[in-house]
């Protein structure tokens, strides 16, 4: 992955650590898990909206700090 996206994913995970410390550490410590997590986010962003998460694509973009 290139550009700012990987750093934005890491920054988002770090911000969420207090609420989800165990999951956050797994994403940060294991490069394979981190890559799969980043790919999952990209897959979700390709959807017009994410009813299963109860949020719209624009909300996910705001959460991870990228423009849609």
PDB file of N, CA and C in Angstrom:
ATOM      1  N   UNK A   1       0.842  -1.169   0.000  1.00  0.00           N
ATOM      2  CA  UNK A   1       0.000   0.000   0.000  1.00  0.00           C
ATOM      3  C   UNK A   1       0.889   1.234   0.000  1.00  0.00           C
ATOM      4  N   UNK A   2       0.402   2.261  -0.636  1.00  0.00           N
ATOM      5  CA  UNK A   2       1.214   3.458  -0.819  1.00  0.00           C
ATOM      6  C   UNK A   2       0.500   4.688  -0.265  1.00  0.00           C
ATOM      7  N   UNK A   3       1.223   5.773  -0.242  1.00  0.00           N
ATOM      8  CA  UNK A   3       0.654   7.053   0.157  1.00  0.00           C
ATOM      9  C   UNK A   3       0.426   7.146   1.655  1.00  0.00           C
ATOM     10  N   UNK A   4      -0.498   7.994   2.030  1.00  0.00           N
ATOM     11  CA  UNK A   4      -0.791   8.242   3.435  1.00  0.00           C
ATOM     12  C   UNK A   4      -1.712   7.198   4.051  1.00  0.00           C
ATOM     13  N   UNK A   5      -2.348   6.375   3.228  1.00  0.00           N
ATOM     14  CA  UNK A   5      -3.342   5.435   3.743  1.00  0.00           C
ATOM     15  C   UNK A   5      -2.805   4.540   4.868  1.00  0.00           C
ATOM     16  N   UNK A   6      -1.661   3.863   4.698  1.00  0.00           N
ATOM     17  CA  UNK A   6      -1.186   3.001   5.786  1.00  0.00           C
ATOM     18  C   UNK A   6      -0.953   3.763   7.094  1.00  0.00           C
ATOM     19  N   UNK A   7      -0.418   4.979   6.996  1.00  0.00           N
ATOM     20  CA  UNK A   7      -0.200   5.779   8.210  1.00  0.00           C
ATOM     21  C   UNK A   7      -1.528   6.179   8.843  1.00  0.00           C
ATOM     22  N   UNK A   8      -2.508   6.525   8.017  1.00  0.00           N
ATOM     23  CA  UNK A   8      -3.832   6.891   8.553  1.00  0.00           C
ATOM     24  C   UNK A   8      -4.464   5.715   9.286  1.00  0.00           C
ATOM     25  N   UNK A   9      -4.299   4.511   8.748  1.00  0.00           N
ATOM     26  CA  UNK A   9      -4.845   3.321   9.411  1.00  0.00           C
ATOM     27  C   UNK A   9      -4.182   3.142  10.773  1.00  0.00           C
ATOM     28  N   UNK A  10      -2.854   3.257  10.816  1.00  0.00           N
ATOM     29  CA  UNK A  10      -2.139   3.109  12.084  1.00  0.00           C
ATOM     30  C   UNK A  10      -2.558   4.191  13.074  1.00  0.00           C
ATOM     31  N   UNK A  11      -2.675   5.433  12.611  1.00  0.00           N
ATOM     32  CA  UNK A  11      -3.105   6.525  13.488  1.00  0.00           C
ATOM     33  C   UNK A  11      -4.498   6.265  14.056  1.00  0.00           C
ATOM     34  N   UNK A  12      -5.391   5.753  13.225  1.00  0.00           N
ATOM     35  CA  UNK A  12      -6.752   5.456  13.666  1.00  0.00           C
ATOM     36  C   UNK A  12      -6.753   4.346  14.703  1.00  0.00           C
ATOM     37  N   UNK A  13      -5.956   3.328  14.462  1.00  0.00           N
ATOM     38  CA  UNK A  13      -5.858   2.228  15.425  1.00  0.00           C
ATOM     39  C   UNK A  13      -5.309   2.739  16.751  1.00  0.00           C
ATOM     40  N   UNK A  14      -4.286   3.580  16.700  1.00  0.00           N
ATOM     41  CA  UNK A  14      -3.724   4.134  17.934  1.00  0.00           C
ATOM     42  C   UNK A  14      -4.757   4.960  18.690  1.00  0.00           C
ATOM     43  N   UNK A  15      -5.558   5.740  17.976  1.00  0.00           N
ATOM     44  CA  UNK A  15      -6.600   6.544  18.613  1.00  0.00           C
ATOM     45  C   UNK A  15      -7.661   5.671  19.291  1.00  0.00           C
ATOM     46  N   UNK A  16      -7.916   4.513  18.723  1.00  0.00           N
ATOM     47  CA  UNK A  16      -8.956   3.627  19.255  1.00  0.00           C
ATOM     48  C   UNK A  16      -8.440   2.693  20.348  1.00  0.00           C
ATOM     49  N   UNK A  17      -7.160   2.751  20.634  1.00  0.00           N
ATOM     50  CA  UNK A  17      -6.566   1.780  21.554  1.00  0.00           C
ATOM     51  C   UNK A  17      -7.198   1.777  22.933  1.00  0.00           C
ATOM     52  N   UNK A  18      -7.570   2.912  23.452  1.00  0.00           N
ATOM     53  CA  UNK A  18      -8.118   2.930  24.799  1.00  0.00           C
ATOM     54  C   UNK A  18      -9.424   2.146  24.872  1.00  0.00           C
ATOM     55  N   UNK A  19     -10.204   2.186  23.814  1.00  0.00           N
ATOM     56  CA  UNK A  19     -11.478   1.471  23.800  1.00  0.00           C
ATOM     57  C   UNK A  19     -11.317   0.004  23.415  1.00  0.00           C
ATOM     58  N   UNK A  20     -10.354  -0.287  22.585  1.00  0.00           N
ATOM     59  CA  UNK A  20     -10.210  -1.632  22.037  1.00  0.00           C
ATOM     60  C   UNK A  20      -8.749  -2.071  22.086  1.00  0.00           C
ATOM     61  N   UNK A  21      -8.162  -2.007  23.266  1.00  0.00           N
ATOM     62  CA  UNK A  21      -6.721  -2.222  23.387  1.00  0.00           C
ATOM     63  C   UNK A  21      -6.259  -3.575  22.844  1.00  0.00           C
ATOM     64  N   UNK A  22      -6.949  -4.642  23.168  1.00  0.00           N
ATOM     65  CA  UNK A  22      -6.508  -5.964  22.733  1.00  0.00           C
ATOM     66  C   UNK A  22      -6.502  -6.080  21.207  1.00  0.00           C
ATOM     67  N   UNK A  23      -7.568  -5.640  20.566  1.00  0.00           N
ATOM     68  CA  UNK A  23      -7.638  -5.701  19.105  1.00  0.00           C
ATOM     69  C   UNK A  23      -6.623  -4.755  18.468  1.00  0.00           C
ATOM     70  N   UNK A  24      -6.454  -3.586  19.045  1.00  0.00           N
ATOM     71  CA  UNK A  24      -5.511  -2.608  18.500  1.00  0.00           C
ATOM     72  C   UNK A  24      -4.090  -3.143  18.517  1.00  0.00           C
ATOM     73  N   UNK A  25      -3.698  -3.764  19.610  1.00  0.00           N
ATOM     74  CA  UNK A  25      -2.340  -4.287  19.723  1.00  0.00           C
ATOM     75  C   UNK A  25      -2.087  -5.388  18.702  1.00  0.00           C
ATOM     76  N   UNK A  26      -3.080  -6.207  18.453  1.00  0.00           N
ATOM     77  CA  UNK A  26      -2.928  -7.263  17.458  1.00  0.00           C
ATOM     78  C   UNK A  26      -2.679  -6.673  16.065  1.00  0.00           C
ATOM     79  N   UNK A  27      -3.411  -5.613  15.725  1.00  0.00           N
ATOM     80  CA  UNK A  27      -3.247  -4.958  14.426  1.00  0.00           C
ATOM     81  C   UNK A  27      -1.871  -4.301  14.324  1.00  0.00           C
ATOM     82  N   UNK A  28      -1.414  -3.677  15.405  1.00  0.00           N
ATOM     83  CA  UNK A  28      -0.135  -2.961  15.381  1.00  0.00           C
ATOM     84  C   UNK A  28       1.077  -3.886  15.467  1.00  0.00           C
ATOM     85  N   UNK A  29       0.970  -4.975  16.185  1.00  0.00           N
ATOM     86  CA  UNK A  29       2.123  -5.846  16.409  1.00  0.00           C
ATOM     87  C   UNK A  29       2.334  -6.880  15.311  1.00  0.00           C
ATOM     88  N   UNK A  30       1.287  -7.245  14.616  1.00  0.00           N
ATOM     89  CA  UNK A  30       1.386  -8.298  13.604  1.00  0.00           C
ATOM     90  C   UNK A  30       1.185  -7.667  12.219  1.00  0.00           C
ATOM     91  N   UNK A  31       2.247  -7.559  11.422  1.00  0.00           N
ATOM     92  CA  UNK A  31       2.126  -6.918  10.106  1.00  0.00           C
ATOM     93  C   UNK A  31       1.081  -7.573   9.205  1.00  0.00           C
ATOM     94  N   UNK A  32       0.924  -8.890   9.291  1.00  0.00           N
ATOM     95  CA  UNK A  32      -0.067  -9.575   8.469  1.00  0.00           C
ATOM     96  C   UNK A  32      -1.483  -9.174   8.877  1.00  0.00           C
ATOM     97  N   UNK A  33      -1.732  -9.129  10.170  1.00  0.00           N
ATOM     98  CA  UNK A  33      -3.051  -8.707  10.665  1.00  0.00           C
ATOM     99  C   UNK A  33      -3.307  -7.251  10.294  1.00  0.00           C
ATOM    100  N   UNK A  34      -2.285  -6.401  10.424  1.00  0.00           N
ATOM    101  CA  UNK A  34      -2.431  -4.991  10.057  1.00  0.00           C
ATOM    102  C   UNK A  34      -2.772  -4.812   8.595  1.00  0.00           C
ATOM    103  N   UNK A  35      -2.105  -5.589   7.739  1.00  0.00           N
ATOM    104  CA  UNK A  35      -2.385  -5.505   6.301  1.00  0.00           C
ATOM    105  C   UNK A  35      -3.795  -5.987   5.990  1.00  0.00           C
ATOM    106  N   UNK A  36      -4.206  -7.086   6.614  1.00  0.00           N
ATOM    107  CA  UNK A  36      -5.571  -7.597   6.375  1.00  0.00           C
ATOM    108  C   UNK A  36      -6.611  -6.598   6.876  1.00  0.00           C
ATOM    109  N   UNK A  37      -6.332  -5.931   7.994  1.00  0.00           N
ATOM    110  CA  UNK A  37      -7.249  -4.924   8.521  1.00  0.00           C
ATOM    111  C   UNK A  37      -7.366  -3.746   7.558  1.00  0.00           C
ATOM    112  N   UNK A  38      -6.224  -3.281   7.044  1.00  0.00           N
ATOM    113  CA  UNK A  38      -6.228  -2.172   6.084  1.00  0.00           C
ATOM    114  C   UNK A  38      -6.984  -2.560   4.815  1.00  0.00           C
ATOM    115  N   UNK A  39      -6.808  -3.797   4.355  1.00  0.00           N
ATOM    116  CA  UNK A  39      -7.521  -4.264   3.163  1.00  0.00           C
ATOM    117  C   UNK A  39      -9.027  -4.343   3.423  1.00  0.00           C
ATOM    118  N   UNK A  40      -9.403  -4.752   4.627  1.00  0.00           N
ATOM    119  CA  UNK A  40     -10.823  -4.780   4.984  1.00  0.00           C
ATOM    120  C   UNK A  40     -11.412  -3.375   4.928  1.00  0.00           C
ATOM    121  N   UNK A  41     -10.683  -2.397   5.453  1.00  0.00           N
ATOM    122  CA  UNK A  41     -11.173  -1.014   5.392  1.00  0.00           C
ATOM    123  C   UNK A  41     -11.342  -0.553   3.947  1.00  0.00           C
ATOM    124  N   UNK A  42     -10.371  -0.879   3.089  1.00  0.00           N
ATOM    125  CA  UNK A  42     -10.495  -0.507   1.673  1.00  0.00           C
ATOM    126  C   UNK A  42     -11.716  -1.165   1.042  1.00  0.00           C
ATOM    127  N   UNK A  43     -11.936  -2.428   1.357  1.00  0.00           N
ATOM    128  CA  UNK A  43     -13.104  -3.146   0.825  1.00  0.00           C
ATOM    129  C   UNK A  43     -14.398  -2.479   1.282  1.00  0.00           C
ATOM    130  N   UNK A  44     -14.439  -2.078   2.542  1.00  0.00           N
ATOM    131  CA  UNK A  44     -15.626  -1.399   3.054  1.00  0.00           C
ATOM    132  C   UNK A  44     -15.831  -0.050   2.368  1.00  0.00           C
ATOM    133  N   UNK A  45     -14.736   0.649   2.085  1.00  0.00           N
ATOM    134  CA  UNK A  45     -14.849   1.956   1.442  1.00  0.00           C
ATOM    135  C   UNK A  45     -15.345   1.861   0.004  1.00  0.00           C
ATOM    136  N   UNK A  46     -15.210   0.706  -0.606  1.00  0.00           N
ATOM    137  CA  UNK A  46     -15.710   0.517  -1.967  1.00  0.00           C
ATOM    138  C   UNK A  46     -17.232   0.378  -1.997  1.00  0.00           C
ATOM    139  N   UNK A  47     -17.829   0.085  -0.849  1.00  0.00           N
ATOM    140  CA  UNK A  47     -19.284  -0.055  -0.744  1.00  0.00           C
ATOM    141  C   UNK A  47     -19.925   1.339  -0.741  1.00  0.00           C
ATOM    142  N   UNK A  48     -21.114   1.488  -1.343  1.00  0.00           N
ATOM    143  CA  UNK A  48     -21.776   2.807  -1.306  1.00  0.00           C
ATOM    144  C   UNK A  48     -22.134   3.220   0.119  1.00  0.00           C
ATOM    145  N   UNK A  49     -22.526   2.288   0.937  1.00  0.00           N
ATOM    146  CA  UNK A  49     -22.737   2.538   2.356  1.00  0.00           C
ATOM    147  C   UNK A  49     -22.565   1.215   3.087  1.00  0.00           C
ATOM    148  N   UNK A  50     -22.519   1.285   4.378  1.00  0.00           N
ATOM    149  CA  UNK A  50     -22.254   0.094   5.163  1.00  0.00           C
ATOM    150  C   UNK A  50     -23.351  -0.117   6.192  1.00  0.00           C
ATOM    151  N   UNK A  51     -24.518  -0.629   5.759  1.00  0.00           N
ATOM    152  CA  UNK A  51     -25.624  -0.777   6.707  1.00  0.00           C
ATOM    153  C   UNK A  51     -25.289  -1.721   7.866  1.00  0.00           C
ATOM    154  N   UNK A  52     -24.420  -2.701   7.628  1.00  0.00           N
ATOM    155  CA  UNK A  52     -24.069  -3.625   8.702  1.00  0.00           C
ATOM    156  C   UNK A  52     -23.336  -2.905   9.831  1.00  0.00           C
ATOM    157  N   UNK A  53     -22.606  -1.853   9.489  1.00  0.00           N
ATOM    158  CA  UNK A  53     -21.904  -1.072  10.495  1.00  0.00           C
ATOM    159  C   UNK A  53     -22.742   0.096  11.001  1.00  0.00           C
ATOM    160  N   UNK A  54     -23.843   0.353  10.342  1.00  0.00           N
ATOM    161  CA  UNK A  54     -24.684   1.475  10.728  1.00  0.00           C
ATOM    162  C   UNK A  54     -24.075   2.820  10.382  1.00  0.00           C
ATOM    163  N   UNK A  55     -23.256   2.855   9.321  1.00  0.00           N
ATOM    164  CA  UNK A  55     -22.644   4.129   8.946  1.00  0.00           C
ATOM    165  C   UNK A  55     -22.499   4.239   7.436  1.00  0.00           C
ATOM    166  N   UNK A  56     -22.372   5.448   6.995  1.00  0.00           N
ATOM    167  CA  UNK A  56     -22.199   5.731   5.584  1.00  0.00           C
ATOM    168  C   UNK A  56     -20.711   5.778   5.252  1.00  0.00           C
ATOM    169  N   UNK A  57     -20.397   5.640   3.967  1.00  0.00           N
ATOM    170  CA  UNK A  57     -19.013   5.687   3.500  1.00  0.00           C
ATOM    171  C   UNK A  57     -18.324   6.974   3.945  1.00  0.00           C
ATOM    172  N   UNK A  58     -19.008   8.092   3.871  1.00  0.00           N
ATOM    173  CA  UNK A  58     -18.403   9.366   4.258  1.00  0.00           C
ATOM    174  C   UNK A  58     -18.007   9.370   5.733  1.00  0.00           C
ATOM    175  N   UNK A  59     -18.777   8.692   6.570  1.00  0.00           N
ATOM    176  CA  UNK A  59     -18.444   8.624   7.993  1.00  0.00           C
ATOM    177  C   UNK A  59     -17.172   7.811   8.223  1.00  0.00           C
ATOM    178  N   UNK A  60     -17.018   6.719   7.485  1.00  0.00           N
ATOM    179  CA  UNK A  60     -15.809   5.905   7.601  1.00  0.00           C
ATOM    180  C   UNK A  60     -14.601   6.716   7.143  1.00  0.00           C
ATOM    181  N   UNK A  61     -14.745   7.483   6.068  1.00  0.00           N
ATOM    182  CA  UNK A  61     -13.655   8.325   5.582  1.00  0.00           C
ATOM    183  C   UNK A  61     -13.236   9.332   6.645  1.00  0.00           C
ATOM    184  N   UNK A  62     -14.193   9.915   7.327  1.00  0.00           N
ATOM    185  CA  UNK A  62     -13.892  10.873   8.392  1.00  0.00           C
ATOM    186  C   UNK A  62     -13.177  10.175   9.532  1.00  0.00           C
ATOM    187  N   UNK A  63     -13.637   8.984   9.910  1.00  0.00           N
ATOM    188  CA  UNK A  63     -13.042   8.242  11.015  1.00  0.00           C
ATOM    189  C   UNK A  63     -11.580   7.924  10.743  1.00  0.00           C
ATOM    190  N   UNK A  64     -11.255   7.488   9.522  1.00  0.00           N
ATOM    191  CA  UNK A  64      -9.867   7.132   9.239  1.00  0.00           C
ATOM    192  C   UNK A  64      -9.075   8.291   8.661  1.00  0.00           C
ATOM    193  N   UNK A  65      -9.701   9.451   8.548  1.00  0.00           N
ATOM    194  CA  UNK A  65      -8.976  10.665   8.178  1.00  0.00           C
ATOM    195  C   UNK A  65      -8.600  10.802   6.734  1.00  0.00           C
ATOM    196  N   UNK A  66      -9.433  10.299   5.816  1.00  0.00           N
ATOM    197  CA  UNK A  66      -9.164  10.480   4.395  1.00  0.00           C
ATOM    198  C   UNK A  66     -10.370  11.139   3.748  1.00  0.00           C
ATOM    199  N   UNK A  67     -10.128  11.749   2.609  1.00  0.00           N
ATOM    200  CA  UNK A  67     -11.230  12.344   1.851  1.00  0.00           C
ATOM    201  C   UNK A  67     -11.800  11.273   0.946  1.00  0.00           C
ATOM    202  N   UNK A  68     -13.120  11.332   0.754  1.00  0.00           N
ATOM    203  CA  UNK A  68     -13.725  10.321  -0.111  1.00  0.00           C
ATOM    204  C   UNK A  68     -13.656  10.724  -1.551  1.00  0.00           C
TER     205      UNK A  68
END
